[in-house]
Short mmCIF file of N, CA, C and O in Angstrom, two decimals:
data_model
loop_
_atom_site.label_atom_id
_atom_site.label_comp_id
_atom_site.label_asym_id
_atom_site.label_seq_id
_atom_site.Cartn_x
_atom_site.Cartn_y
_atom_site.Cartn_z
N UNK A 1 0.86 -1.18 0.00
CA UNK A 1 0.00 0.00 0.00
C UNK A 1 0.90 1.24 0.00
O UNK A 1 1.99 1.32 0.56
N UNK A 2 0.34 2.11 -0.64
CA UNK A 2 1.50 3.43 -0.91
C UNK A 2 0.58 4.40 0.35
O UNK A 2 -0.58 4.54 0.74
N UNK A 3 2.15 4.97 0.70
CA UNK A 3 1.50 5.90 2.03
C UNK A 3 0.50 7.14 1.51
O UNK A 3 0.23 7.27 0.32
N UNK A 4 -0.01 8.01 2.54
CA UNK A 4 -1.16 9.17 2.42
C UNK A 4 -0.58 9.74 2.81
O UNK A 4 0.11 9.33 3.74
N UNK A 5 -0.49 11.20 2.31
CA UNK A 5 -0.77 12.24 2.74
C UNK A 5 -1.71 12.71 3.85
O UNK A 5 -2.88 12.86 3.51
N UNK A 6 -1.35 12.99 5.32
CA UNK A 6 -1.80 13.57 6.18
C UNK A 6 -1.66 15.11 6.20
O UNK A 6 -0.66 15.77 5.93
N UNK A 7 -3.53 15.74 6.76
CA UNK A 7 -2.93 17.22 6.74
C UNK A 7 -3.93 17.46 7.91
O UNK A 7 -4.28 16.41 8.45
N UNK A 8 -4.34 18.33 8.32
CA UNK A 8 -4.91 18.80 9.26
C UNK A 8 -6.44 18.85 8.88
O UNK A 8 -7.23 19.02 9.81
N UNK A 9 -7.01 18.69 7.42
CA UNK A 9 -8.72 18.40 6.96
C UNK A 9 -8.58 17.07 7.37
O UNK A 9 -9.20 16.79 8.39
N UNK A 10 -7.55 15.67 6.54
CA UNK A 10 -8.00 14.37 6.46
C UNK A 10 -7.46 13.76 7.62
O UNK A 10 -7.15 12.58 7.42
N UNK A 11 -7.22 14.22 8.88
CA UNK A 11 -6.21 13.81 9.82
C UNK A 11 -7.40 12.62 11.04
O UNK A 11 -7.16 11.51 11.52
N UNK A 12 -8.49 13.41 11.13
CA UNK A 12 -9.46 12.88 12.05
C UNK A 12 -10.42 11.24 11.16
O UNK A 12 -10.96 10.18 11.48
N UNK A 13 -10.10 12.02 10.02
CA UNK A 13 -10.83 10.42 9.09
C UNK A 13 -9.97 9.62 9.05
O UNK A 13 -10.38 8.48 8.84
N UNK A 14 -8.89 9.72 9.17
CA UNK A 14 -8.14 8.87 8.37
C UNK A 14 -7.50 7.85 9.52
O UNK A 14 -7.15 6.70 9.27
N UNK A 15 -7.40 8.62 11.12
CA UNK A 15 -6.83 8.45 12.10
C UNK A 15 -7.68 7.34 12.65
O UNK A 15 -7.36 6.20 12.99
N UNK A 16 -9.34 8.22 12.65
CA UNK A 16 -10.24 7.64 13.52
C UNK A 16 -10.70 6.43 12.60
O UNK A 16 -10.81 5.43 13.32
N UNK A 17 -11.00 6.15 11.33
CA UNK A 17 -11.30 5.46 10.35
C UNK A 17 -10.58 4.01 10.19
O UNK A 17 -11.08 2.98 9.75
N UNK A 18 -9.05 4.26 10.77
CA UNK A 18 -8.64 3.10 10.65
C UNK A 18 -8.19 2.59 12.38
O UNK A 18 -8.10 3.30 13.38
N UNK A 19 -7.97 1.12 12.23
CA UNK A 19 -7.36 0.58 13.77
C UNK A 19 -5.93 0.95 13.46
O UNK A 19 -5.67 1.95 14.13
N UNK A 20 -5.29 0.73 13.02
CA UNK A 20 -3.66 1.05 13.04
C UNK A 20 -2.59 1.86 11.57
O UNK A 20 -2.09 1.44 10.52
N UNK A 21 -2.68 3.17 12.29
CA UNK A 21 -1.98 4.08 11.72
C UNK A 21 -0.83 4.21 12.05
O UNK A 21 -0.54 4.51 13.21
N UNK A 22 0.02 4.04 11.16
CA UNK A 22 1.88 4.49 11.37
C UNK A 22 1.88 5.48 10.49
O UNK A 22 1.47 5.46 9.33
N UNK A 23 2.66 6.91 11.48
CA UNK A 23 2.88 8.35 10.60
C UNK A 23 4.19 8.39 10.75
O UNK A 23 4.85 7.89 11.65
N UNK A 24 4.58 9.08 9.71
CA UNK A 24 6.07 9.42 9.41
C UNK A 24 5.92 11.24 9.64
O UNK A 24 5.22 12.01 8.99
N UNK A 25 6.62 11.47 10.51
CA UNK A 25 6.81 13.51 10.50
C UNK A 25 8.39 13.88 9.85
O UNK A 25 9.56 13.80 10.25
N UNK A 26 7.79 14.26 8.79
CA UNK A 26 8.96 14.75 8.12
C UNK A 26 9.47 16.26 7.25
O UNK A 26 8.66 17.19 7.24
N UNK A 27 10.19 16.36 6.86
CA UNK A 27 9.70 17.94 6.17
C UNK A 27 11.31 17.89 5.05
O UNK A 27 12.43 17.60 5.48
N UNK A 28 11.08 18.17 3.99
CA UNK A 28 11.86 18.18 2.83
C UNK A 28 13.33 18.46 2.74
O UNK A 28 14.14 17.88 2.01
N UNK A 29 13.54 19.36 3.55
CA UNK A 29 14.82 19.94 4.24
C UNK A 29 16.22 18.69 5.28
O UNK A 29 17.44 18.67 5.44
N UNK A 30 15.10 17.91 5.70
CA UNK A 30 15.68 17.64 7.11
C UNK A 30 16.42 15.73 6.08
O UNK A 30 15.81 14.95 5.35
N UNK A 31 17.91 15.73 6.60
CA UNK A 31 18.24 14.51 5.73
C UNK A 31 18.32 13.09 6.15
O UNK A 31 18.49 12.17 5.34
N UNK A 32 18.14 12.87 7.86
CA UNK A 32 18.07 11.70 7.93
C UNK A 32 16.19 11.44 8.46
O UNK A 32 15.75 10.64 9.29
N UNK A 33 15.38 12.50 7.58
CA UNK A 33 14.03 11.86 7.13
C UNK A 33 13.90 11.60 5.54
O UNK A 33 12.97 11.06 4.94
N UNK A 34 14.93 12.08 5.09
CA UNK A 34 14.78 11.44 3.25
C UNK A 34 15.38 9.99 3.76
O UNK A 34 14.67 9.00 3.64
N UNK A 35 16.88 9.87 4.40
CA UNK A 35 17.35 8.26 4.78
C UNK A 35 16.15 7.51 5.25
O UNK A 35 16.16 6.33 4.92
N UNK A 36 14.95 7.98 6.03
CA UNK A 36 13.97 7.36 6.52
C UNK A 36 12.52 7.06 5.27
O UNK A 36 11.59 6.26 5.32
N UNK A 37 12.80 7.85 4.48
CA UNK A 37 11.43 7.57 3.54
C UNK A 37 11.45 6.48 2.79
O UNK A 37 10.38 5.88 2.76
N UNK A 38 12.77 5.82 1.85
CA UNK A 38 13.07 4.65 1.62
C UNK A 38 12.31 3.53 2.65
O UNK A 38 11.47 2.68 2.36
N UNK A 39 12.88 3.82 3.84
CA UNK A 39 12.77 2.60 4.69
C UNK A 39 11.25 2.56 5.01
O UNK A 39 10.89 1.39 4.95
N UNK A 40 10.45 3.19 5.25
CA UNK A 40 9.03 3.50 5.78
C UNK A 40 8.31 3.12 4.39
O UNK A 40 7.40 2.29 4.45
N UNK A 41 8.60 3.57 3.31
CA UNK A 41 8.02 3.11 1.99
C UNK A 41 7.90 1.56 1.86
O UNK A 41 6.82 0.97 1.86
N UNK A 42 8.85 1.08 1.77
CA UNK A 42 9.44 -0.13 1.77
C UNK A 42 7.88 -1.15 2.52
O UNK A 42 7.00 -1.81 1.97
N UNK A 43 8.23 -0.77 4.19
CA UNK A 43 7.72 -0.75 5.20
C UNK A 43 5.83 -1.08 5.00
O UNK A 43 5.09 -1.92 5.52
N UNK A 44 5.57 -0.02 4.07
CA UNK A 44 4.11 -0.46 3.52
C UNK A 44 4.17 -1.01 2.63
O UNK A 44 3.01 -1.31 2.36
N UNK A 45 4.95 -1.47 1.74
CA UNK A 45 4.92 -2.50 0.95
C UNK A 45 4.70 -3.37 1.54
O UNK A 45 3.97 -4.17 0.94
N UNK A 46 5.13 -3.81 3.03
CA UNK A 46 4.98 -5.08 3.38
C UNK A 46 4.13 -5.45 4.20
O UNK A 46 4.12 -6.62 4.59
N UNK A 47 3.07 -4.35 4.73
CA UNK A 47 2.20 -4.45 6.03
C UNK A 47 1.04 -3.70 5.05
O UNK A 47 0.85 -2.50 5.22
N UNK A 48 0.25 -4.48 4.00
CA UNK A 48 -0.85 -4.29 3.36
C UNK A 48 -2.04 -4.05 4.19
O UNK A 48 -2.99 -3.43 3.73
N UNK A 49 -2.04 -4.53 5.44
CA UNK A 49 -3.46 -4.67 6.01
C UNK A 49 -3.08 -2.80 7.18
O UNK A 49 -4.00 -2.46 7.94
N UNK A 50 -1.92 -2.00 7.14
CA UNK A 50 -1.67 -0.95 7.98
C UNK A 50 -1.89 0.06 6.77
O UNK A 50 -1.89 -0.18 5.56
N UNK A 51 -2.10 1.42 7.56
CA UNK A 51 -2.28 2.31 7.02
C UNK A 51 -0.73 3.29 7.37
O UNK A 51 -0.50 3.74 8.49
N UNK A 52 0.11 3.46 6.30
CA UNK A 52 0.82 4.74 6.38
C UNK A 52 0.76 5.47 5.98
O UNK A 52 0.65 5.47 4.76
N UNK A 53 0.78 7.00 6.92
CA UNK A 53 0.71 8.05 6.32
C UNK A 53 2.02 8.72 6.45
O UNK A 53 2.98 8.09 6.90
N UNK A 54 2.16 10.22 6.02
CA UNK A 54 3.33 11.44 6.19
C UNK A 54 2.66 12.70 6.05
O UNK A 54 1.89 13.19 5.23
N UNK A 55 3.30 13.13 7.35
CA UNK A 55 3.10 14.71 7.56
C UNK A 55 3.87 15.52 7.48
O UNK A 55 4.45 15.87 8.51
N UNK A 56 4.20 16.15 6.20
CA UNK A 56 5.24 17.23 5.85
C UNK A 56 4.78 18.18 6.83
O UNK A 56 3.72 18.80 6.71
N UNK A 57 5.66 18.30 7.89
CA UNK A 57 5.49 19.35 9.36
C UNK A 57 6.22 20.91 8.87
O UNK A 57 6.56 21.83 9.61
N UNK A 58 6.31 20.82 7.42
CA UNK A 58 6.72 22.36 7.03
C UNK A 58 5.07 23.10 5.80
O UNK A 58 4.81 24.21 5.34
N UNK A 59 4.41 21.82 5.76
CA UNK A 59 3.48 22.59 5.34
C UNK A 59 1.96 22.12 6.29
O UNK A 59 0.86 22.60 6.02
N UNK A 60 2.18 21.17 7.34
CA UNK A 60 1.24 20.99 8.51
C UNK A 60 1.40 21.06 9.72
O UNK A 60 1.11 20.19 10.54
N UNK A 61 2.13 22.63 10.01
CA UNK A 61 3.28 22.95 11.30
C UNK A 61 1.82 22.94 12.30
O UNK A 61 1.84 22.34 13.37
N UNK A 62 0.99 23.42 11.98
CA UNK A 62 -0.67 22.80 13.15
C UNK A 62 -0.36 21.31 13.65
O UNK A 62 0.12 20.88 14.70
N UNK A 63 -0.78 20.72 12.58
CA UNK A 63 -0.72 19.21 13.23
C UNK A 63 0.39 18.66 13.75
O UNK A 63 0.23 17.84 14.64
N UNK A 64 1.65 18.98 13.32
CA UNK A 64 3.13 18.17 14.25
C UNK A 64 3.01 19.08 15.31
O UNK A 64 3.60 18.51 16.23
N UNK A 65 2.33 20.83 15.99
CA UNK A 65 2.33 21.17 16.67
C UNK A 65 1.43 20.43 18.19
O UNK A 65 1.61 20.26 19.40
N UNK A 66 0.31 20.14 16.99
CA UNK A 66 -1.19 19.65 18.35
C UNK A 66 -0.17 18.27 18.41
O UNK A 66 0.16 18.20 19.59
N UNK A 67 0.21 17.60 17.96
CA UNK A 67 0.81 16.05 18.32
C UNK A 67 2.25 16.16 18.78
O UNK A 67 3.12 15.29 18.74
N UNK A 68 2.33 17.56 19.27
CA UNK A 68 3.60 17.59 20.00
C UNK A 68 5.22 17.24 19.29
O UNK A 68 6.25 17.11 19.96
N UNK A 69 5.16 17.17 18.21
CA UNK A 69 6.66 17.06 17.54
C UNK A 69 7.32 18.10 17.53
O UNK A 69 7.19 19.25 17.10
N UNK A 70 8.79 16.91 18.62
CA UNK A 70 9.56 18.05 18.57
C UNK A 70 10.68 18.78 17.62
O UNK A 70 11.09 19.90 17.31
N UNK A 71 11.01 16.86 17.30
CA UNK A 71 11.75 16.40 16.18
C UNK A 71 11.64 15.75 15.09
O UNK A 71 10.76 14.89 15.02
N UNK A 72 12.42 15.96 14.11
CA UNK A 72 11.73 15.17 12.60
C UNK A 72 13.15 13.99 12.52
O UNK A 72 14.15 14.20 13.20
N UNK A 73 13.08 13.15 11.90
CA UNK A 73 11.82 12.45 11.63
C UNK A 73 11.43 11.70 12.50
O UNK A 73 12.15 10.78 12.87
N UNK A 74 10.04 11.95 13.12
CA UNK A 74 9.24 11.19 14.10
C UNK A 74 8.27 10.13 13.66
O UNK A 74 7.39 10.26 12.81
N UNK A 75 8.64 8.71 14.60
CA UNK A 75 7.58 8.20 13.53
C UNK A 75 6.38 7.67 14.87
O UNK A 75 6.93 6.88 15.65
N UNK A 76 5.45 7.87 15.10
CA UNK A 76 4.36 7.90 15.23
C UNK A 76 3.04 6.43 14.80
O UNK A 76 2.36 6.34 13.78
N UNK A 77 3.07 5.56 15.91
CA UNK A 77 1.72 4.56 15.78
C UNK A 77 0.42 4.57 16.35
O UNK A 77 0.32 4.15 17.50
N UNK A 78 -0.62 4.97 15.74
CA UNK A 78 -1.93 4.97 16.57
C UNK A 78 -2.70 3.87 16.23
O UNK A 78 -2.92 3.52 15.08
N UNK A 79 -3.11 3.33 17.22
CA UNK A 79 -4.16 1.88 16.94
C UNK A 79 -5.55 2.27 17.65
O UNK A 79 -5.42 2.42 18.86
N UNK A 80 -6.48 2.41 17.29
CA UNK A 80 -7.82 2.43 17.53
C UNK A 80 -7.49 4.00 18.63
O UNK A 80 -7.66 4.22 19.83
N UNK A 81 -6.98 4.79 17.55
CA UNK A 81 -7.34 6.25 18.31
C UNK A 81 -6.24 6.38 19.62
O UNK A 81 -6.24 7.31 20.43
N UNK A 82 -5.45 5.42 19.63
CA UNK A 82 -4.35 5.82 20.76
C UNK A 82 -3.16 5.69 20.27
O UNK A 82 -2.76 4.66 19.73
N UNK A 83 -2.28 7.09 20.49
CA UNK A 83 -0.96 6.64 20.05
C UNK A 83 -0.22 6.08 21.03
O UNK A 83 -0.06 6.50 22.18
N UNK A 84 0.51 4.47 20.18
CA UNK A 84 0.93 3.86 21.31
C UNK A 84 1.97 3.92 21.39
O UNK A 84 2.51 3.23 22.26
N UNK A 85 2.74 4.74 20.60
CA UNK A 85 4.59 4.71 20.14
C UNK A 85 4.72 6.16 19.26
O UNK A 85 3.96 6.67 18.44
N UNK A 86 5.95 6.58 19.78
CA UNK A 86 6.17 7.51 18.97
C UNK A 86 7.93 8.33 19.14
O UNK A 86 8.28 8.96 20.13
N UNK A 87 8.51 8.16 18.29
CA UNK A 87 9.97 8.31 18.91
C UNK A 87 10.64 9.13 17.66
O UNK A 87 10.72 8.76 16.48
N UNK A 88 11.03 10.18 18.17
CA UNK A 88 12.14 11.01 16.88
C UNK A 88 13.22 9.71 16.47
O UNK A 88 13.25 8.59 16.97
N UNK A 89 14.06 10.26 15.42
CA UNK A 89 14.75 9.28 14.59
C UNK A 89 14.92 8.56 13.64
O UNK A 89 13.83 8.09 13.32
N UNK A 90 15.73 8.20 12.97
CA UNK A 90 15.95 7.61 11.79
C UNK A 90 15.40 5.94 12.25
O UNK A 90 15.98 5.71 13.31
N UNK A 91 14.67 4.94 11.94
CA UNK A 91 14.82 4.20 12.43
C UNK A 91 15.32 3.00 11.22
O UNK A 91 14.93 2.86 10.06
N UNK A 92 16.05 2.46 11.78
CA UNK A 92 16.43 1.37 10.87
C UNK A 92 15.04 0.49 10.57
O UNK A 92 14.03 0.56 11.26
N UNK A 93 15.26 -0.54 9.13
CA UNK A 93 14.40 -1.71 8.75
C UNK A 93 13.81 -2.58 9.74
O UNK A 93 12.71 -3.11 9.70
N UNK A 94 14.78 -2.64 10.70
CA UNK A 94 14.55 -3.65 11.53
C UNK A 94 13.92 -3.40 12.50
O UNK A 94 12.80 -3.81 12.79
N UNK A 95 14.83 -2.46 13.30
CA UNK A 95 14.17 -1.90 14.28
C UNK A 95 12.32 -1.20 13.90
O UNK A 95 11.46 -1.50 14.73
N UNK A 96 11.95 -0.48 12.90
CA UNK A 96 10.64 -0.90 12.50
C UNK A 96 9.86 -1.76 12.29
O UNK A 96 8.66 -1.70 12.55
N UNK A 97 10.39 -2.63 11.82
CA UNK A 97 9.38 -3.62 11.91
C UNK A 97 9.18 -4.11 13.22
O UNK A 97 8.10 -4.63 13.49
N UNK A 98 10.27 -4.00 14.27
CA UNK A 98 10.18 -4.77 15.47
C UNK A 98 9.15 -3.37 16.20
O UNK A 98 8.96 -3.43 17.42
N UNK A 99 8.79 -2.68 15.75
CA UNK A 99 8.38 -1.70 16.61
C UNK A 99 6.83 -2.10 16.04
O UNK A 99 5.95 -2.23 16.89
N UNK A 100 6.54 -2.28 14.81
CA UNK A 100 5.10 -2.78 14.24
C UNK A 100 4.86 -3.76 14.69
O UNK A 100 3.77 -3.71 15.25
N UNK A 101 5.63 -5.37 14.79
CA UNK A 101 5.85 -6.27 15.67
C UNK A 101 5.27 -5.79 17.08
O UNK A 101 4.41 -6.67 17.08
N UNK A 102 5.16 -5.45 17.69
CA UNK A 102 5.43 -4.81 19.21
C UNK A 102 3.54 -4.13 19.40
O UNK A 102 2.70 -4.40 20.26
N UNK A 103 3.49 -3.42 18.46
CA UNK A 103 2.45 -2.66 18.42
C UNK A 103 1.31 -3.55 18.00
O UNK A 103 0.40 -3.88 18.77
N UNK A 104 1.41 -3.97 16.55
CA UNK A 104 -0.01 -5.38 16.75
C UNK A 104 -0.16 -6.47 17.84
O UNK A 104 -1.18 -7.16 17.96
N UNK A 105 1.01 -6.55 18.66
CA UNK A 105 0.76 -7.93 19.76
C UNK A 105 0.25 -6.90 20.88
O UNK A 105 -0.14 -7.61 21.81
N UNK A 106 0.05 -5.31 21.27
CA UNK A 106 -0.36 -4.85 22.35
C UNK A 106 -1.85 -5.63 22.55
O UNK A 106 -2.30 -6.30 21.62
N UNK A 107 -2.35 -5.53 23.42
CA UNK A 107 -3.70 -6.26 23.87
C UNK A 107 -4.11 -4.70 23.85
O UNK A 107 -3.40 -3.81 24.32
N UNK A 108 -5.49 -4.47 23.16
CA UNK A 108 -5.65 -2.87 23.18
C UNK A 108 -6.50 -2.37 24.66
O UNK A 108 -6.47 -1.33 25.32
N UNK A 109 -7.30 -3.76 24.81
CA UNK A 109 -8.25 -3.06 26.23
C UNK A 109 -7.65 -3.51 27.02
O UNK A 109 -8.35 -3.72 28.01
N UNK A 110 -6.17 -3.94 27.20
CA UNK A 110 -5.72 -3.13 28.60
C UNK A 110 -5.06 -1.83 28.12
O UNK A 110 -4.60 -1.09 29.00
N UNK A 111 -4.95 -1.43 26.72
CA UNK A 111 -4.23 -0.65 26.82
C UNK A 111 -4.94 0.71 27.22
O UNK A 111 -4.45 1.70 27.78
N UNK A 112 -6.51 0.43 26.67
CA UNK A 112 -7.69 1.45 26.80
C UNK A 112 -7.82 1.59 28.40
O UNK A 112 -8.16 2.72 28.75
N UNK A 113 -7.62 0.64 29.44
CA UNK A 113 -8.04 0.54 30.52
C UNK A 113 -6.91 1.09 30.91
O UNK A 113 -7.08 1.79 31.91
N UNK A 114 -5.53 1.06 30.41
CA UNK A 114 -4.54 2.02 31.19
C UNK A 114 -4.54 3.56 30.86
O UNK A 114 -3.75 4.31 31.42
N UNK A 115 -5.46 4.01 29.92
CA UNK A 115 -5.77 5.48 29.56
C UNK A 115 -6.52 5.91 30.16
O UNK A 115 -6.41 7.11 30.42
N UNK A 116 -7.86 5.01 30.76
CA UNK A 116 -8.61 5.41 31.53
C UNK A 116 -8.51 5.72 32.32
O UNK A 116 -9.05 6.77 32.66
N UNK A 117 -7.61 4.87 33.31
CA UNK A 117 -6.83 4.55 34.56
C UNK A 117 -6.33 6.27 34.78
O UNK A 117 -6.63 7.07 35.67
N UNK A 118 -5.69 6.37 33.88
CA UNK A 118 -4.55 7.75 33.82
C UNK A 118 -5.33 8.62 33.52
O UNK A 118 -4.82 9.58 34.09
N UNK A 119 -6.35 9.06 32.96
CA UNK A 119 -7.41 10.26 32.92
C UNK A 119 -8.06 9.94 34.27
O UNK A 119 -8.60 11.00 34.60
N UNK A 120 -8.25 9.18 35.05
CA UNK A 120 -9.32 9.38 36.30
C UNK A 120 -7.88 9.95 37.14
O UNK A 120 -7.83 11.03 37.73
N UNK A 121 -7.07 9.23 37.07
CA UNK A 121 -5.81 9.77 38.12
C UNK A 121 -5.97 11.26 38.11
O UNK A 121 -6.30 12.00 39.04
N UNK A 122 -5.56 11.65 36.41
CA UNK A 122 -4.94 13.00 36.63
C UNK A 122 -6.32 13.94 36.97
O UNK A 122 -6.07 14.99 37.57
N UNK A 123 -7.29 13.74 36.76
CA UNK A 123 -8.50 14.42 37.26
C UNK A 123 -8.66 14.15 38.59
O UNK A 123 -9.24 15.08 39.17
N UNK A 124 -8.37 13.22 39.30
CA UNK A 124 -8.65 13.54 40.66
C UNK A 124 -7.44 14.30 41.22
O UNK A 124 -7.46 15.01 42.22
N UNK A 125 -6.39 14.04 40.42
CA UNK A 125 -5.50 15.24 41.05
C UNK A 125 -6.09 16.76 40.84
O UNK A 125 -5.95 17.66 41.67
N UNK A 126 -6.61 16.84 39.88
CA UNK A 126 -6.79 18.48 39.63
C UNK A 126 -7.96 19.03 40.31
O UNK A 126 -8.26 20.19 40.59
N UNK A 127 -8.68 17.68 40.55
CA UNK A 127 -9.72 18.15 41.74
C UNK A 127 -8.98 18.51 42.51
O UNK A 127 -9.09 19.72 42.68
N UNK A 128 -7.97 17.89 43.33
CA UNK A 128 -7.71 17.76 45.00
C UNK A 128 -6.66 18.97 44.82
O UNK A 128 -6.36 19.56 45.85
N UNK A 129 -6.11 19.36 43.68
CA UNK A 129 -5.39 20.77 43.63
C UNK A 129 -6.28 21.56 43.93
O UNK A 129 -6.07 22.11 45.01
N UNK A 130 -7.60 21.99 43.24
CA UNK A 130 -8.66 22.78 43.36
C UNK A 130 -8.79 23.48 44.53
O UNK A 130 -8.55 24.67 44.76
N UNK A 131 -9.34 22.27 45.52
CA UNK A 131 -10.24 21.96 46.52
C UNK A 131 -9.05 22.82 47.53
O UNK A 131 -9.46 23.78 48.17
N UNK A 132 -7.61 22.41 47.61
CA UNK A 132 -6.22 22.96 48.24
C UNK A 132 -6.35 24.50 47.68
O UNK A 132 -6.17 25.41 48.50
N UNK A 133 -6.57 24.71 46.75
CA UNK A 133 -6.17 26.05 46.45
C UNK A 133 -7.72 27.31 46.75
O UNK A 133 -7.55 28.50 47.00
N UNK A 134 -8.89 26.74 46.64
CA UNK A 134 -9.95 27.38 47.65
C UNK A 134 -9.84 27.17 48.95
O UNK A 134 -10.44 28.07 49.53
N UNK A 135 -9.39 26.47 49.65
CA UNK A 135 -9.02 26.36 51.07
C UNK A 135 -8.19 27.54 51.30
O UNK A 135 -8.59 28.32 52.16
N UNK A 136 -7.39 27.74 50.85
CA UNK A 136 -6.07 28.28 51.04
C UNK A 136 -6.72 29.90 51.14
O UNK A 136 -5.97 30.86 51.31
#
């Protein structure tokens, strides 16, 4: 499958639409994300049933902004709306695939149950900050 174009219109269809998205953040300039486009190309050649996309972060500086990139080339896995990996760097053949490897064997509802877990946490913290800071 040949990768997509991600931009900030097709980002929510394309994200929410599929179970497992691998993004490449890259931008034309930067040279060990051209060393990386070979390898990521490649990469969907061989994982027909995944969706890859690329976000040129020099003409979708919004979206590598809202997804927090700090560095290019970042590559980025979301499976059913959660990103579960995401690491600046060139990554070698291998080491990608072992990272796609890694990412289809996650079990997703614990992974959903550890997001949950971590949104009730950090909300009861911001309650109990609250509650400390009207006291006060």
């Amino acid at each position: 499958m040949s990768t997509i174009e991600l931009t900030k219109e097709n980002f929510d269809e394309i994200v929410s639409g599929n179970d497992f998205v691998l993004i490449d953040f890259w931008a034309e300039w930067c040279g060990p994300c051209k060393q990386f486009g070979p390898v990521f190309e490649k990469s969907s050649e061989t994982h027909d049933d995944l969706v890859f996309a690329k976000v040129d972060t020099e003409a979708q500086p919004e979206l590598a902004q809202a997804l927090q990139i700090q560095s290019i080339p970042t590559v980025m896995i979301v499976r059913e709306n959660i990103a579960v990996f995401a690491q600046p760097g060139a990554l070698p053949a291998e080491a990608l695939e072992d990272v796609i490897g890694q990412a289809r064997a996650l079990d997703m509802d614990e992974v959903r149950a550890s997001v949950t877990e971590a949104q009730q946490s950090e909300q009861a913290e911001g309650a109990e900050q609250e509650q400390q800071a009207q006291g006060s």
